[in-house]
Short mmCIF file of C-alpha atoms and ligand atoms in Angstrom, two decimals:
data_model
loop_
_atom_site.label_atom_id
_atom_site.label_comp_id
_atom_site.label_asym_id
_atom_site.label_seq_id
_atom_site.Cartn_x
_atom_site.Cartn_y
_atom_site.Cartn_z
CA UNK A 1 -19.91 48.70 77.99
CA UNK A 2 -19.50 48.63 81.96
CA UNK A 3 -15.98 49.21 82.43
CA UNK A 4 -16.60 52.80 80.64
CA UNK A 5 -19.11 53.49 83.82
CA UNK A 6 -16.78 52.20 86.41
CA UNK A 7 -16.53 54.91 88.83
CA UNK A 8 -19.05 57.23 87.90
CA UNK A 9 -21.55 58.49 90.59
CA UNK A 10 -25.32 56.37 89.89
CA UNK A 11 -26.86 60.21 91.03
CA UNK A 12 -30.30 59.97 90.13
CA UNK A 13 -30.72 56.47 89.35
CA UNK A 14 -34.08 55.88 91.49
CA UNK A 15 -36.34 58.52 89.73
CA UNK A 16 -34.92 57.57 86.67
CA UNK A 17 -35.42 54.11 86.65
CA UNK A 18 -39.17 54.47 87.43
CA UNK A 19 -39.10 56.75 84.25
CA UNK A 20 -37.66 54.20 82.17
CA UNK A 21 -39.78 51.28 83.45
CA UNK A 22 -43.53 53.70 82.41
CA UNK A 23 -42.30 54.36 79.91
CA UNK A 24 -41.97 50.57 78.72
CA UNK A 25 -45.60 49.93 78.37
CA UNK A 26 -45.67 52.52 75.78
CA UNK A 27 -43.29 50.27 73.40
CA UNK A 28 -44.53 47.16 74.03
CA UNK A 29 -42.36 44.19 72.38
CA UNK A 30 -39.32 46.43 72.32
CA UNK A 31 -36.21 45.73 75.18
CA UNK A 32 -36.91 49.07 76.59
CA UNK A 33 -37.49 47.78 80.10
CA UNK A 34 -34.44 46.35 80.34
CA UNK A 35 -33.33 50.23 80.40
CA UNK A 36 -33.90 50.42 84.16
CA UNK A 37 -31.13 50.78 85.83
CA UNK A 38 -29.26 51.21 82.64
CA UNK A 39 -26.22 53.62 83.51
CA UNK A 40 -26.21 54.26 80.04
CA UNK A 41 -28.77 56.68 80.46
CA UNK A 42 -28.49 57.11 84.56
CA UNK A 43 -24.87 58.23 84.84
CA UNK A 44 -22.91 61.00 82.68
CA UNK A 45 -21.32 59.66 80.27
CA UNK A 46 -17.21 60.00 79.13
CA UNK A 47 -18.67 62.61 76.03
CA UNK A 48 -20.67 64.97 78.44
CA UNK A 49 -17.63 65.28 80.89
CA UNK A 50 -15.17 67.15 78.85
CA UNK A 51 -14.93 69.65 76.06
CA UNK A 52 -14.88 67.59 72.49
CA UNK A 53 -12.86 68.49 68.97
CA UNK A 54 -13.22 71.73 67.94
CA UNK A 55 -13.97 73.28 64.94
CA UNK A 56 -10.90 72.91 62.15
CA UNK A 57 -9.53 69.78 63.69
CA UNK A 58 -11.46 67.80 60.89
CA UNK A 59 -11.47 70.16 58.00
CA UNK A 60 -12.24 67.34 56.14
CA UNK A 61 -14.75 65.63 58.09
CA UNK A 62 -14.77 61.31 58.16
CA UNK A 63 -17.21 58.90 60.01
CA UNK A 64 -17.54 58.40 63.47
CA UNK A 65 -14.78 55.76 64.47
CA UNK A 66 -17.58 53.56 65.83
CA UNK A 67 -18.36 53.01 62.05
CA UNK A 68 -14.67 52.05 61.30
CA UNK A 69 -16.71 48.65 60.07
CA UNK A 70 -18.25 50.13 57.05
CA UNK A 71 -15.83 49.72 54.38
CA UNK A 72 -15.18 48.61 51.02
CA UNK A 73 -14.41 45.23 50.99
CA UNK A 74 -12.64 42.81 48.47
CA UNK A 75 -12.86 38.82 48.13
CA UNK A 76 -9.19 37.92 47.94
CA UNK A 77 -9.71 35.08 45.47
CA UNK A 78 -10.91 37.57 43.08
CA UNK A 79 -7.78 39.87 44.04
CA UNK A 80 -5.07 38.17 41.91
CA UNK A 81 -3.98 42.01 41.75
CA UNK A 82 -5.08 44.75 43.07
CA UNK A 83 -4.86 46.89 40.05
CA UNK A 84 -6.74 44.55 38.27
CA UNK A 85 -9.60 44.02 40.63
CA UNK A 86 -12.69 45.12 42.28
CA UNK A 87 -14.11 45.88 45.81
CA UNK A 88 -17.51 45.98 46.90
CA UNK A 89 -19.78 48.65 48.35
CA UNK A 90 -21.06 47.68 52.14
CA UNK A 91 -24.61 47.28 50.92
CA UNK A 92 -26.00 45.96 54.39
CA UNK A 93 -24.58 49.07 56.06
CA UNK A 94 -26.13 51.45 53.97
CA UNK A 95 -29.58 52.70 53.93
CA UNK A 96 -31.86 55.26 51.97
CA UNK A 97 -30.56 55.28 48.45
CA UNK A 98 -27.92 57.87 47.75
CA UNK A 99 -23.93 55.82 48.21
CA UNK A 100 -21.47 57.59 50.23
CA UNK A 101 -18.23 58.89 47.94
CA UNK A 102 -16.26 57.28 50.04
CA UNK A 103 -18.47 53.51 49.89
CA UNK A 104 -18.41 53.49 46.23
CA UNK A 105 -17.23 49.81 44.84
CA UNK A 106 -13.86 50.19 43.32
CA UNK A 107 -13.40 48.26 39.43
CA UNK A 108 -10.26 48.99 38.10
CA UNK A 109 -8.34 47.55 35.04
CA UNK A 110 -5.06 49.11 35.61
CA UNK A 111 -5.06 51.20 38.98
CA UNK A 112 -6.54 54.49 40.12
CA UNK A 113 -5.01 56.70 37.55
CA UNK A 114 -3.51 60.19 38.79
CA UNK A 115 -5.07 63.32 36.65
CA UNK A 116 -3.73 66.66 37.28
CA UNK A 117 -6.87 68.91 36.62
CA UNK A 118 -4.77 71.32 34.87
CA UNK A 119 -3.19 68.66 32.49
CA UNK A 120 -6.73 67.15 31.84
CA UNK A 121 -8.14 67.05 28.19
CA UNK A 122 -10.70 65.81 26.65
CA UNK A 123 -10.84 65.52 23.10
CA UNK A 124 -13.34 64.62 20.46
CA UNK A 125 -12.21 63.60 16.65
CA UNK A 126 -13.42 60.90 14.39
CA UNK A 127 -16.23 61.40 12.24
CA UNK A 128 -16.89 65.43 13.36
CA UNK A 129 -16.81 68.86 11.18
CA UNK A 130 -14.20 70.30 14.23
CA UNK A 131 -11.67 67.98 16.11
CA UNK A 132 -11.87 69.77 19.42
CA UNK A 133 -9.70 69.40 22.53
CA UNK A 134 -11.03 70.96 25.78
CA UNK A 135 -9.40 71.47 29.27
CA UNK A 136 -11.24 71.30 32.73
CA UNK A 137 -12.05 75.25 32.30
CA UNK A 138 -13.88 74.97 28.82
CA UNK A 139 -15.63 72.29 29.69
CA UNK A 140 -17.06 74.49 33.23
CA UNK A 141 -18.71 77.07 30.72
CA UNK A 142 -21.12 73.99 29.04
CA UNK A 143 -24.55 74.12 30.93
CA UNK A 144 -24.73 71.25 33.60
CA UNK A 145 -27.80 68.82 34.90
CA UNK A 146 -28.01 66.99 37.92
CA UNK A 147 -29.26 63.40 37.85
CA UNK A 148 -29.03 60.38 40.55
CA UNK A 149 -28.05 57.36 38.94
CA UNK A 150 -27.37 53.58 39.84
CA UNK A 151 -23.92 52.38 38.55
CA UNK A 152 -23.60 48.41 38.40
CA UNK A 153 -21.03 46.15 37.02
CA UNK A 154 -22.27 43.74 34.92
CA UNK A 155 -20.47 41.02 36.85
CA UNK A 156 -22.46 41.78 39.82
CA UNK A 157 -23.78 38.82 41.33
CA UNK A 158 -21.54 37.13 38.83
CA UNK A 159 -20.69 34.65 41.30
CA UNK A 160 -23.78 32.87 42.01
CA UNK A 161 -24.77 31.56 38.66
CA UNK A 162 -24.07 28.04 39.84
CA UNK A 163 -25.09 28.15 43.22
CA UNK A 164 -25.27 30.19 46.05
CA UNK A 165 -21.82 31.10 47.06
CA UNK A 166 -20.53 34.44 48.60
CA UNK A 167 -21.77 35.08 52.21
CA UNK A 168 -23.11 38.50 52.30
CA UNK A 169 -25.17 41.10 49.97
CA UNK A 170 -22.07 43.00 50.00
CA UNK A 171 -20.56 40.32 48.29
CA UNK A 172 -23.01 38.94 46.15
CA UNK A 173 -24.85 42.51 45.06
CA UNK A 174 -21.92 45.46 46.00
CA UNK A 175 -20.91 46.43 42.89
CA UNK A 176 -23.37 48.79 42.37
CA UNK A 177 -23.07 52.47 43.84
CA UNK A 178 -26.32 54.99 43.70
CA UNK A 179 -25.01 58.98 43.11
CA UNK A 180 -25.58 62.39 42.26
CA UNK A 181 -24.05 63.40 39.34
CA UNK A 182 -23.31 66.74 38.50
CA UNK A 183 -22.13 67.07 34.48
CA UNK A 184 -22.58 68.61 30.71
CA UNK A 185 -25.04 66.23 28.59
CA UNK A 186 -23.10 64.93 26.18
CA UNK A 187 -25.07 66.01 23.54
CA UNK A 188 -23.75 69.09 24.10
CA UNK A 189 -20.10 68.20 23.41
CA UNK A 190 -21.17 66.31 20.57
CA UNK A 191 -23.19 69.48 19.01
CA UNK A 192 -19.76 71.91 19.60
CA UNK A 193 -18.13 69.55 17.84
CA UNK A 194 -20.64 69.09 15.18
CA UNK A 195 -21.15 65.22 14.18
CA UNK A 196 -21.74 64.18 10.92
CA UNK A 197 -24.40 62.24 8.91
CA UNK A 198 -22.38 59.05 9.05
CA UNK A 199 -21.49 58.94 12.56
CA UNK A 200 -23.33 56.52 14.15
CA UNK A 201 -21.39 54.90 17.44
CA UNK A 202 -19.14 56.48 19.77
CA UNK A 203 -15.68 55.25 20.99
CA UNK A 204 -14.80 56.90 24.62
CA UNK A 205 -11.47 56.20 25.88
CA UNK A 206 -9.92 56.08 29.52
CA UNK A 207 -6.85 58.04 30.42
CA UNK A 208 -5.72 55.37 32.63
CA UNK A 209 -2.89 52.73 31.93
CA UNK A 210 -5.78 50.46 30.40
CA UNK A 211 -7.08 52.79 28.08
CA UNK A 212 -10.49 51.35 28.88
CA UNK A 213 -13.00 51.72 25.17
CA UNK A 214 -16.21 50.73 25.00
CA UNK A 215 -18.47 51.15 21.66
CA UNK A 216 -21.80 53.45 22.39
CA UNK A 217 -24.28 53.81 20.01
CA UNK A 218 -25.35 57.70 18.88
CA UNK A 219 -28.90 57.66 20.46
CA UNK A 220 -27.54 56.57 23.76
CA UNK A 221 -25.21 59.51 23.87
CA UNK A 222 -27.58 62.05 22.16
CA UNK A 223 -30.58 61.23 25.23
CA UNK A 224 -29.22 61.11 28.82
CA UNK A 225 -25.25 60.40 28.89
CA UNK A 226 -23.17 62.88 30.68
CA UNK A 227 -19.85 64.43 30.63
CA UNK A 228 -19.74 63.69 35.01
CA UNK A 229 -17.27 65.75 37.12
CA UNK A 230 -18.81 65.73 40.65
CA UNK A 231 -20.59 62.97 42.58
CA UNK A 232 -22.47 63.58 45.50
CA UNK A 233 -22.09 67.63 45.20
CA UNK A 234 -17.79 67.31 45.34
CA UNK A 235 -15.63 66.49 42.90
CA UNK A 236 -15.09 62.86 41.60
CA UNK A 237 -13.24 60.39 43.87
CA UNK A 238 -9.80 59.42 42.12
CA UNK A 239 -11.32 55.91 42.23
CA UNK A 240 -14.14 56.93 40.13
CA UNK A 241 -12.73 59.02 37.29
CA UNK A 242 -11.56 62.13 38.92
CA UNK A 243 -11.63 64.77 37.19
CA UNK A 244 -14.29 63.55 34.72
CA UNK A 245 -16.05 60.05 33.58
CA UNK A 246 -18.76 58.86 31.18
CA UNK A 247 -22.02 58.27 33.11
CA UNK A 248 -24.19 55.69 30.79
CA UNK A 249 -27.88 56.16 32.99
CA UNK A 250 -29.16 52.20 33.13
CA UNK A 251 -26.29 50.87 31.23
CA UNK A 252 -23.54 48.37 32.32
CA UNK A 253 -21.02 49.71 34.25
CA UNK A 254 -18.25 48.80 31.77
CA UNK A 255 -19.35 51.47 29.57
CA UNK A 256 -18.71 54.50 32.02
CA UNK A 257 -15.46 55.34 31.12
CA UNK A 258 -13.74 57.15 34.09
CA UNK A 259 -10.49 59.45 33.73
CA UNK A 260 -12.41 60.07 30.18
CA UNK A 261 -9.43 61.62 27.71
CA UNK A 262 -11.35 60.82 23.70
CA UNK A 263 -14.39 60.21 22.71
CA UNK A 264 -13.95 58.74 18.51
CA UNK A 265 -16.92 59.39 16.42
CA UNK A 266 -17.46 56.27 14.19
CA UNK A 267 -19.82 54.55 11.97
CA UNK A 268 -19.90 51.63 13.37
CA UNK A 269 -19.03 49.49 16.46
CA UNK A 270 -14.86 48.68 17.27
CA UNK A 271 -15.55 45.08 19.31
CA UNK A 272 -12.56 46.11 21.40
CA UNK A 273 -11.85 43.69 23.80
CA UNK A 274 -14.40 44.81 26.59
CA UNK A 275 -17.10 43.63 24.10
CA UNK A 276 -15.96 40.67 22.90
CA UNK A 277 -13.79 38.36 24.93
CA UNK A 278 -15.78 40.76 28.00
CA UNK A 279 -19.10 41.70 28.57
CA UNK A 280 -21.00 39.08 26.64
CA UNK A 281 -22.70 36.51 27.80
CA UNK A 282 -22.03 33.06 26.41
CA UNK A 283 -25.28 30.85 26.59
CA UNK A 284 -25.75 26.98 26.64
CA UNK A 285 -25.97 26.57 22.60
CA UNK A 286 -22.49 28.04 22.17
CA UNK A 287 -23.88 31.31 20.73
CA UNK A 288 -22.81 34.83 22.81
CA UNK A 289 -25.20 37.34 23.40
CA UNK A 290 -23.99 40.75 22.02
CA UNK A 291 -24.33 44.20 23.38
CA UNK A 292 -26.19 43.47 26.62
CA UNK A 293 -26.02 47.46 27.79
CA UNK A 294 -29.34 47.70 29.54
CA UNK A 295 -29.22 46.70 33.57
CA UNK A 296 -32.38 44.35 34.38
CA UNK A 297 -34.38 45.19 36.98
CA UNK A 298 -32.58 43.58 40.47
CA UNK A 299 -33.49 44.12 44.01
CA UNK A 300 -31.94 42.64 47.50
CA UNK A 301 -32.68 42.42 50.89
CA UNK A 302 -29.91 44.37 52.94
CA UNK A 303 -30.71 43.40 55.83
CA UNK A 304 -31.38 41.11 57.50
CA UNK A 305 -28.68 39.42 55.16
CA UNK A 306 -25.76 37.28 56.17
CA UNK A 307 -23.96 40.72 57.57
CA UNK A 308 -26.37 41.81 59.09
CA UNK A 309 -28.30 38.77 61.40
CA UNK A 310 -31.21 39.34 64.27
CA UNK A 311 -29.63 39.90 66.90
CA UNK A 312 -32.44 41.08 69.09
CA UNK A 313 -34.83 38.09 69.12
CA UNK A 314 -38.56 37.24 68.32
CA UNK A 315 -40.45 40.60 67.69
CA UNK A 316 -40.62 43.32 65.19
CA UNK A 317 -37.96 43.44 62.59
CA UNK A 318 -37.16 46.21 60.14
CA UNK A 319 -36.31 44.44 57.10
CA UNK A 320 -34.92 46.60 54.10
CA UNK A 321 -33.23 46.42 50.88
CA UNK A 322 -32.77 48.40 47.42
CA UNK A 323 -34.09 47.69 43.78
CA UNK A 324 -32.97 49.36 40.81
CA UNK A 325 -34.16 49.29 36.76
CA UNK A 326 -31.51 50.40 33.88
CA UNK A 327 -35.20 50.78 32.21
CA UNK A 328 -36.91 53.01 34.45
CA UNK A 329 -38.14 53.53 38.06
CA UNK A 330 -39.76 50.68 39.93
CA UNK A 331 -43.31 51.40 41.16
CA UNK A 332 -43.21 47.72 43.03
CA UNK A 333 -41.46 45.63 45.26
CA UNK A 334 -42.58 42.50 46.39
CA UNK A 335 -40.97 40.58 49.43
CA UNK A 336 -41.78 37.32 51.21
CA UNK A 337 -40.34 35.80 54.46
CA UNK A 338 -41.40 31.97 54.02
CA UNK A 339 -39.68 31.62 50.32
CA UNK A 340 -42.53 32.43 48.45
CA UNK A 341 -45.42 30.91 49.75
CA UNK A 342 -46.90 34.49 50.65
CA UNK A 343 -45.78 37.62 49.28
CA UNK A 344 -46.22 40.80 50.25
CA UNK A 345 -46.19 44.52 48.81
CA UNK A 346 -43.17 46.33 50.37
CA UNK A 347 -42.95 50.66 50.84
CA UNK A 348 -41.12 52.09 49.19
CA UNK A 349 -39.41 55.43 50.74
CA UNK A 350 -37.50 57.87 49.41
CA UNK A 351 -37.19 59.60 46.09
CA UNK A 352 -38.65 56.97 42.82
CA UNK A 353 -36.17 58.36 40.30
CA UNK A 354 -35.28 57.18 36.62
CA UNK A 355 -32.44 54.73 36.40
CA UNK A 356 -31.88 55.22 40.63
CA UNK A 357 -31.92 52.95 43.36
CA UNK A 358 -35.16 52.58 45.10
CA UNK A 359 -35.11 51.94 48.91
CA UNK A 360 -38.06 49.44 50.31
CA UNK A 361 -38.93 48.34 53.51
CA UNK A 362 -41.35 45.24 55.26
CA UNK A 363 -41.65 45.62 58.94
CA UNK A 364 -43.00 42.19 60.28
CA UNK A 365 -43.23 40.69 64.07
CA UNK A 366 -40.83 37.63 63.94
CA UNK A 367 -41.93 34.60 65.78
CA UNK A 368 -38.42 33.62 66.23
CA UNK A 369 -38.90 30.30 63.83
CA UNK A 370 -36.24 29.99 60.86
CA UNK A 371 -37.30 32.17 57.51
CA UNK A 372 -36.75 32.53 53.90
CA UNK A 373 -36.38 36.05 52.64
CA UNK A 374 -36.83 37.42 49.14
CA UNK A 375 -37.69 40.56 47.38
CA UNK A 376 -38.95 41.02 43.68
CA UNK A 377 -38.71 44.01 41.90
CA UNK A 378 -41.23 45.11 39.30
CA UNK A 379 -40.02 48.32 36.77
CA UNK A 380 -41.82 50.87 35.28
CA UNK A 381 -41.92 48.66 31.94
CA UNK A 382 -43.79 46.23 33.56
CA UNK A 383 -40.70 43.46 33.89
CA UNK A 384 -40.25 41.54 36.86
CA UNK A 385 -37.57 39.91 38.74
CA UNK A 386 -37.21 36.26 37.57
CA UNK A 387 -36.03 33.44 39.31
CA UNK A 388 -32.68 32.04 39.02
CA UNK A 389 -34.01 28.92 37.69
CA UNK A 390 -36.25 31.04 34.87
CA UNK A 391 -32.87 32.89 34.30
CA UNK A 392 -30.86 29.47 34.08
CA UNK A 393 -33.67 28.19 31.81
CA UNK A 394 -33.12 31.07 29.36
CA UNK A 395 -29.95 31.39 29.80
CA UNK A 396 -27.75 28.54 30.32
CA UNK A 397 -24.86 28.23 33.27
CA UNK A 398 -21.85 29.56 31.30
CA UNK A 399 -22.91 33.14 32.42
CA UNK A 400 -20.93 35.28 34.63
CA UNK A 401 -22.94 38.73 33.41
CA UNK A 402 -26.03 39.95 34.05
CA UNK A 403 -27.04 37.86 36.98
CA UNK A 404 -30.49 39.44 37.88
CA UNK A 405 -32.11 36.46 39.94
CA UNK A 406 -34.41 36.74 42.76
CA UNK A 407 -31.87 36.56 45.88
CA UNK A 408 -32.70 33.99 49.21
CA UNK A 409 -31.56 34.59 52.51
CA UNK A 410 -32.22 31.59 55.01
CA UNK A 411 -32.50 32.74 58.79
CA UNK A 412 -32.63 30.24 61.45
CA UNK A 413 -33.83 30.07 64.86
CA UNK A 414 -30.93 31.94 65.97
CA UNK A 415 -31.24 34.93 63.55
CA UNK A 416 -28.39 34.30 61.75
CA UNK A 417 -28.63 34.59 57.68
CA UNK A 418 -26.81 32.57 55.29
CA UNK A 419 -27.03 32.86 51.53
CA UNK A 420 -29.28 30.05 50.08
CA UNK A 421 -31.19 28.96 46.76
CA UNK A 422 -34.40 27.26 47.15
CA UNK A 423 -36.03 25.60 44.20
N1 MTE B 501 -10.83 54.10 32.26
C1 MTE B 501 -11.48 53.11 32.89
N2 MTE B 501 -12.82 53.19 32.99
C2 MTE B 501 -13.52 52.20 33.61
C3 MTE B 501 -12.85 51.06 34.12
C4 MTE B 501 -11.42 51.03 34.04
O1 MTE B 501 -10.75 50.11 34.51
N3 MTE B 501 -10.78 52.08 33.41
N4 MTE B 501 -13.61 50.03 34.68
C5 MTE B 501 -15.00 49.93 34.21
C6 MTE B 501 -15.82 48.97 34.91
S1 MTE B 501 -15.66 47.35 34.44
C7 MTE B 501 -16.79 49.35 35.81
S2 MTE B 501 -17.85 48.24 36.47
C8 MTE B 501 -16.90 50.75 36.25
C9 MTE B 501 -16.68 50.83 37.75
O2 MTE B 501 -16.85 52.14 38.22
P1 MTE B 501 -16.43 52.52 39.71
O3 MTE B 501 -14.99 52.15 39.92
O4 MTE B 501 -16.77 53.95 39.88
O5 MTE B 501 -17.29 51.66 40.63
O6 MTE B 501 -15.97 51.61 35.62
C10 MTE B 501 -15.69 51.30 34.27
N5 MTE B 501 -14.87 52.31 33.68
MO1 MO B 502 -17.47 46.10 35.33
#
């Protein structure tokens, strides 16, 4: 910081350093007496000196270059391809629960595919009265909701079935993005196009170079899927669909089929290849588990995480960190900072919505001695957050899906965090 100040004129320093010191009794533990003499708030600073950007220069406006940090990051022994691969949303960065467009985890089977709006159909056939197709401008005269939803992959947390492994929440719990969806229930698609009696499942297909297909059963798509085409108020993100993708509320993210171009009407399930050889969960007697489509309830501590350490010393912390139900809302998180021994009710702040990430928070003094942090999310159905050893007792270790268990961070002495498993 002090070679910014070099230079500049310490004008009123005296009066305000006996401001700053009175006004360290009112915040006790906090470092705010170490603001006398600060020039940081003595001496005008580079910003106030000179006339900044002006309107129009950003038309399109991007974070502060002080944030250049938060970013989407990849683990390159998962990258054997880029096209093929994922990246994960900065988790620890983020707070409240709504994802930034622009931090939304990439997963991509053949590349970002390139839609031209005005080339853009989507069409329904299969087992309907009318085969319909339908450009971007029919589809804008269906009636639209807006919902917030949670979008996670099921191979989230994937990693640490075995063992603790990747060294950061954004790692181990980033592919999962929280947004506003604006789009047409897709009921309403379904009722244009008038299904009949014996169609049952649903077959949506990706425009991209993987032609992405996932089998949906009828109810599913009759109560709360939707026909997305903005997130977060603008239009998708290339990366997730743009100009329109499947949202599945609760359901894995496999199933939300972005650059959407067909949805088949069929009377019974395909077992294409993202439900077979994918997406199911192999367990210890040799026997897969078949249509997993509901997201457990999950929750993780954001910070402090391995990211995001103490930097400031003994004294009060803010910890934090998101929980999420594909079943419902969750009236309850529960969080503990000596690995279980005592556990305590978190707050929960922000909006409680269906199928939406919940943001909690458990402010605590440290006493600067090493901890074990975990959280435990209860839904609305009453389930709770098991172990990883419960889930490994159910479920065997040839898992890489659905990975749900409660999450430990060790902190030592130091502050810094490190991804653990206690048992
Ligand atoms: N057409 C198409 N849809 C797709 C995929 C894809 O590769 N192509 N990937 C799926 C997977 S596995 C996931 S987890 C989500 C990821 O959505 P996101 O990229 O918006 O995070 O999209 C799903 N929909
Ligand atoms: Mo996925």
């Amino acid at each position: 910081m002090s070679e910014i100040f070099k230079g500049m004129k310490p004008s009123r320093r005296n009066f305000l350093k006996g401001a700053a010191a009175s006004g360290a009794a009112l915040v006790g533990g906090t470092n705010a007496a170490k603001a006398a003499g600060d020039p940081a708030i003595l001496e005008k600073q580079p910003w106030a000196q000179f006339l900044g950007a002006g309107v129009d220069e950003a038309p399109y406006g991007v974070p502060s270059k002080f944030e250049a940090h938060v970013r989407r990051q990849n683990v390159p022994w998962l990258t054997a391809d880029p096209v093929s691969s994922i990246n994960f949303t900065p988790l620890h960065e983020l707070d409240g629960i709504i994802t930034p467009n622009g931090l939304c985890f990439e997963r991509h089977h053949a590349g970002v595919a390139e839609v031209d709006p005005s080339a853009y159909r989507l069409m329904i056939n299969g087992l309907v009265d009318r085969p319909l197709v339908f450009t971007m401008q029919d589809l804008m005269r269906f009636p639209r909701e807006n919902h917030v939803y949670f979008l996670e992959c099921a191979a989230n947390t994937g990693m640490e079935w075995a063992g603790a492994q990747l060294n950061g929440c954004q790692f181990t719990h980033g592919m999962i993005h929280n947004v506003m969806y604006t789009g047409i229930p897709l009921r309403l698609i379904l009722q244009e196009a008038g299904v009949k009696t014996a169609g049952k499942w649903l077959l949506p297909e990706g425009a991209d170079a993987s032609g992405m297909t996932r089998s949906i059963p009828m109810e599913k798509a009759m109560d709360d899927c939707l026909v997305a085409f903005k997130m977060n108020g603008e239009a998708l993100r290339p990366e997730q669909g743009y100009p329109v993708r499947l949202v599945v509320p609760g359901w894995e993210g496999n199933m939300w089929v972005k650059w959407l171009r067909r949805i088949e009407v069929g009377d019974q399930p395909w077992h294409h290849r993202e439900e077979t050889s994918k997406y199911t969960d192999l367990l210890a007697n040799g026997q897969a588990r078949r249509f997993t489509w509901e997201m457990d309830a999950k929750s993780v501590i954001t910070s402090p995480s391995p990211q995001m350490p103490i930097t400031h010393g003994p004294g009060p912390v803010v910890m934090t960190g998101v929980a999420w139900s594909g079943r419902g809302t969750i009236p309850r998180v529960d969080v503990t900072i000596d690995g279980g021994m005592n556990w305590h009710e978190a707050r929960i702040s922000g909006p409680s919505l269906n199928k939406s990430m919940h943001r909690f928070y458990y402010e605590f003094d440290w006493d600067g001695k090493p901890l074990l942090l975990q959280s435990r999310a209860h839904d609305s159905t009453g389930y709770v957050q098991p172990t990883k050893e419960q889930l490994r007792s159910v479920r065997g270790e040839n898992s890489i899906y659905h990975n749900n268990g409660i999450q430990t961070w060790a902190v030592d002495a130091e502050g810094v965090a490190e991804n653990v498993e206690i048992s």
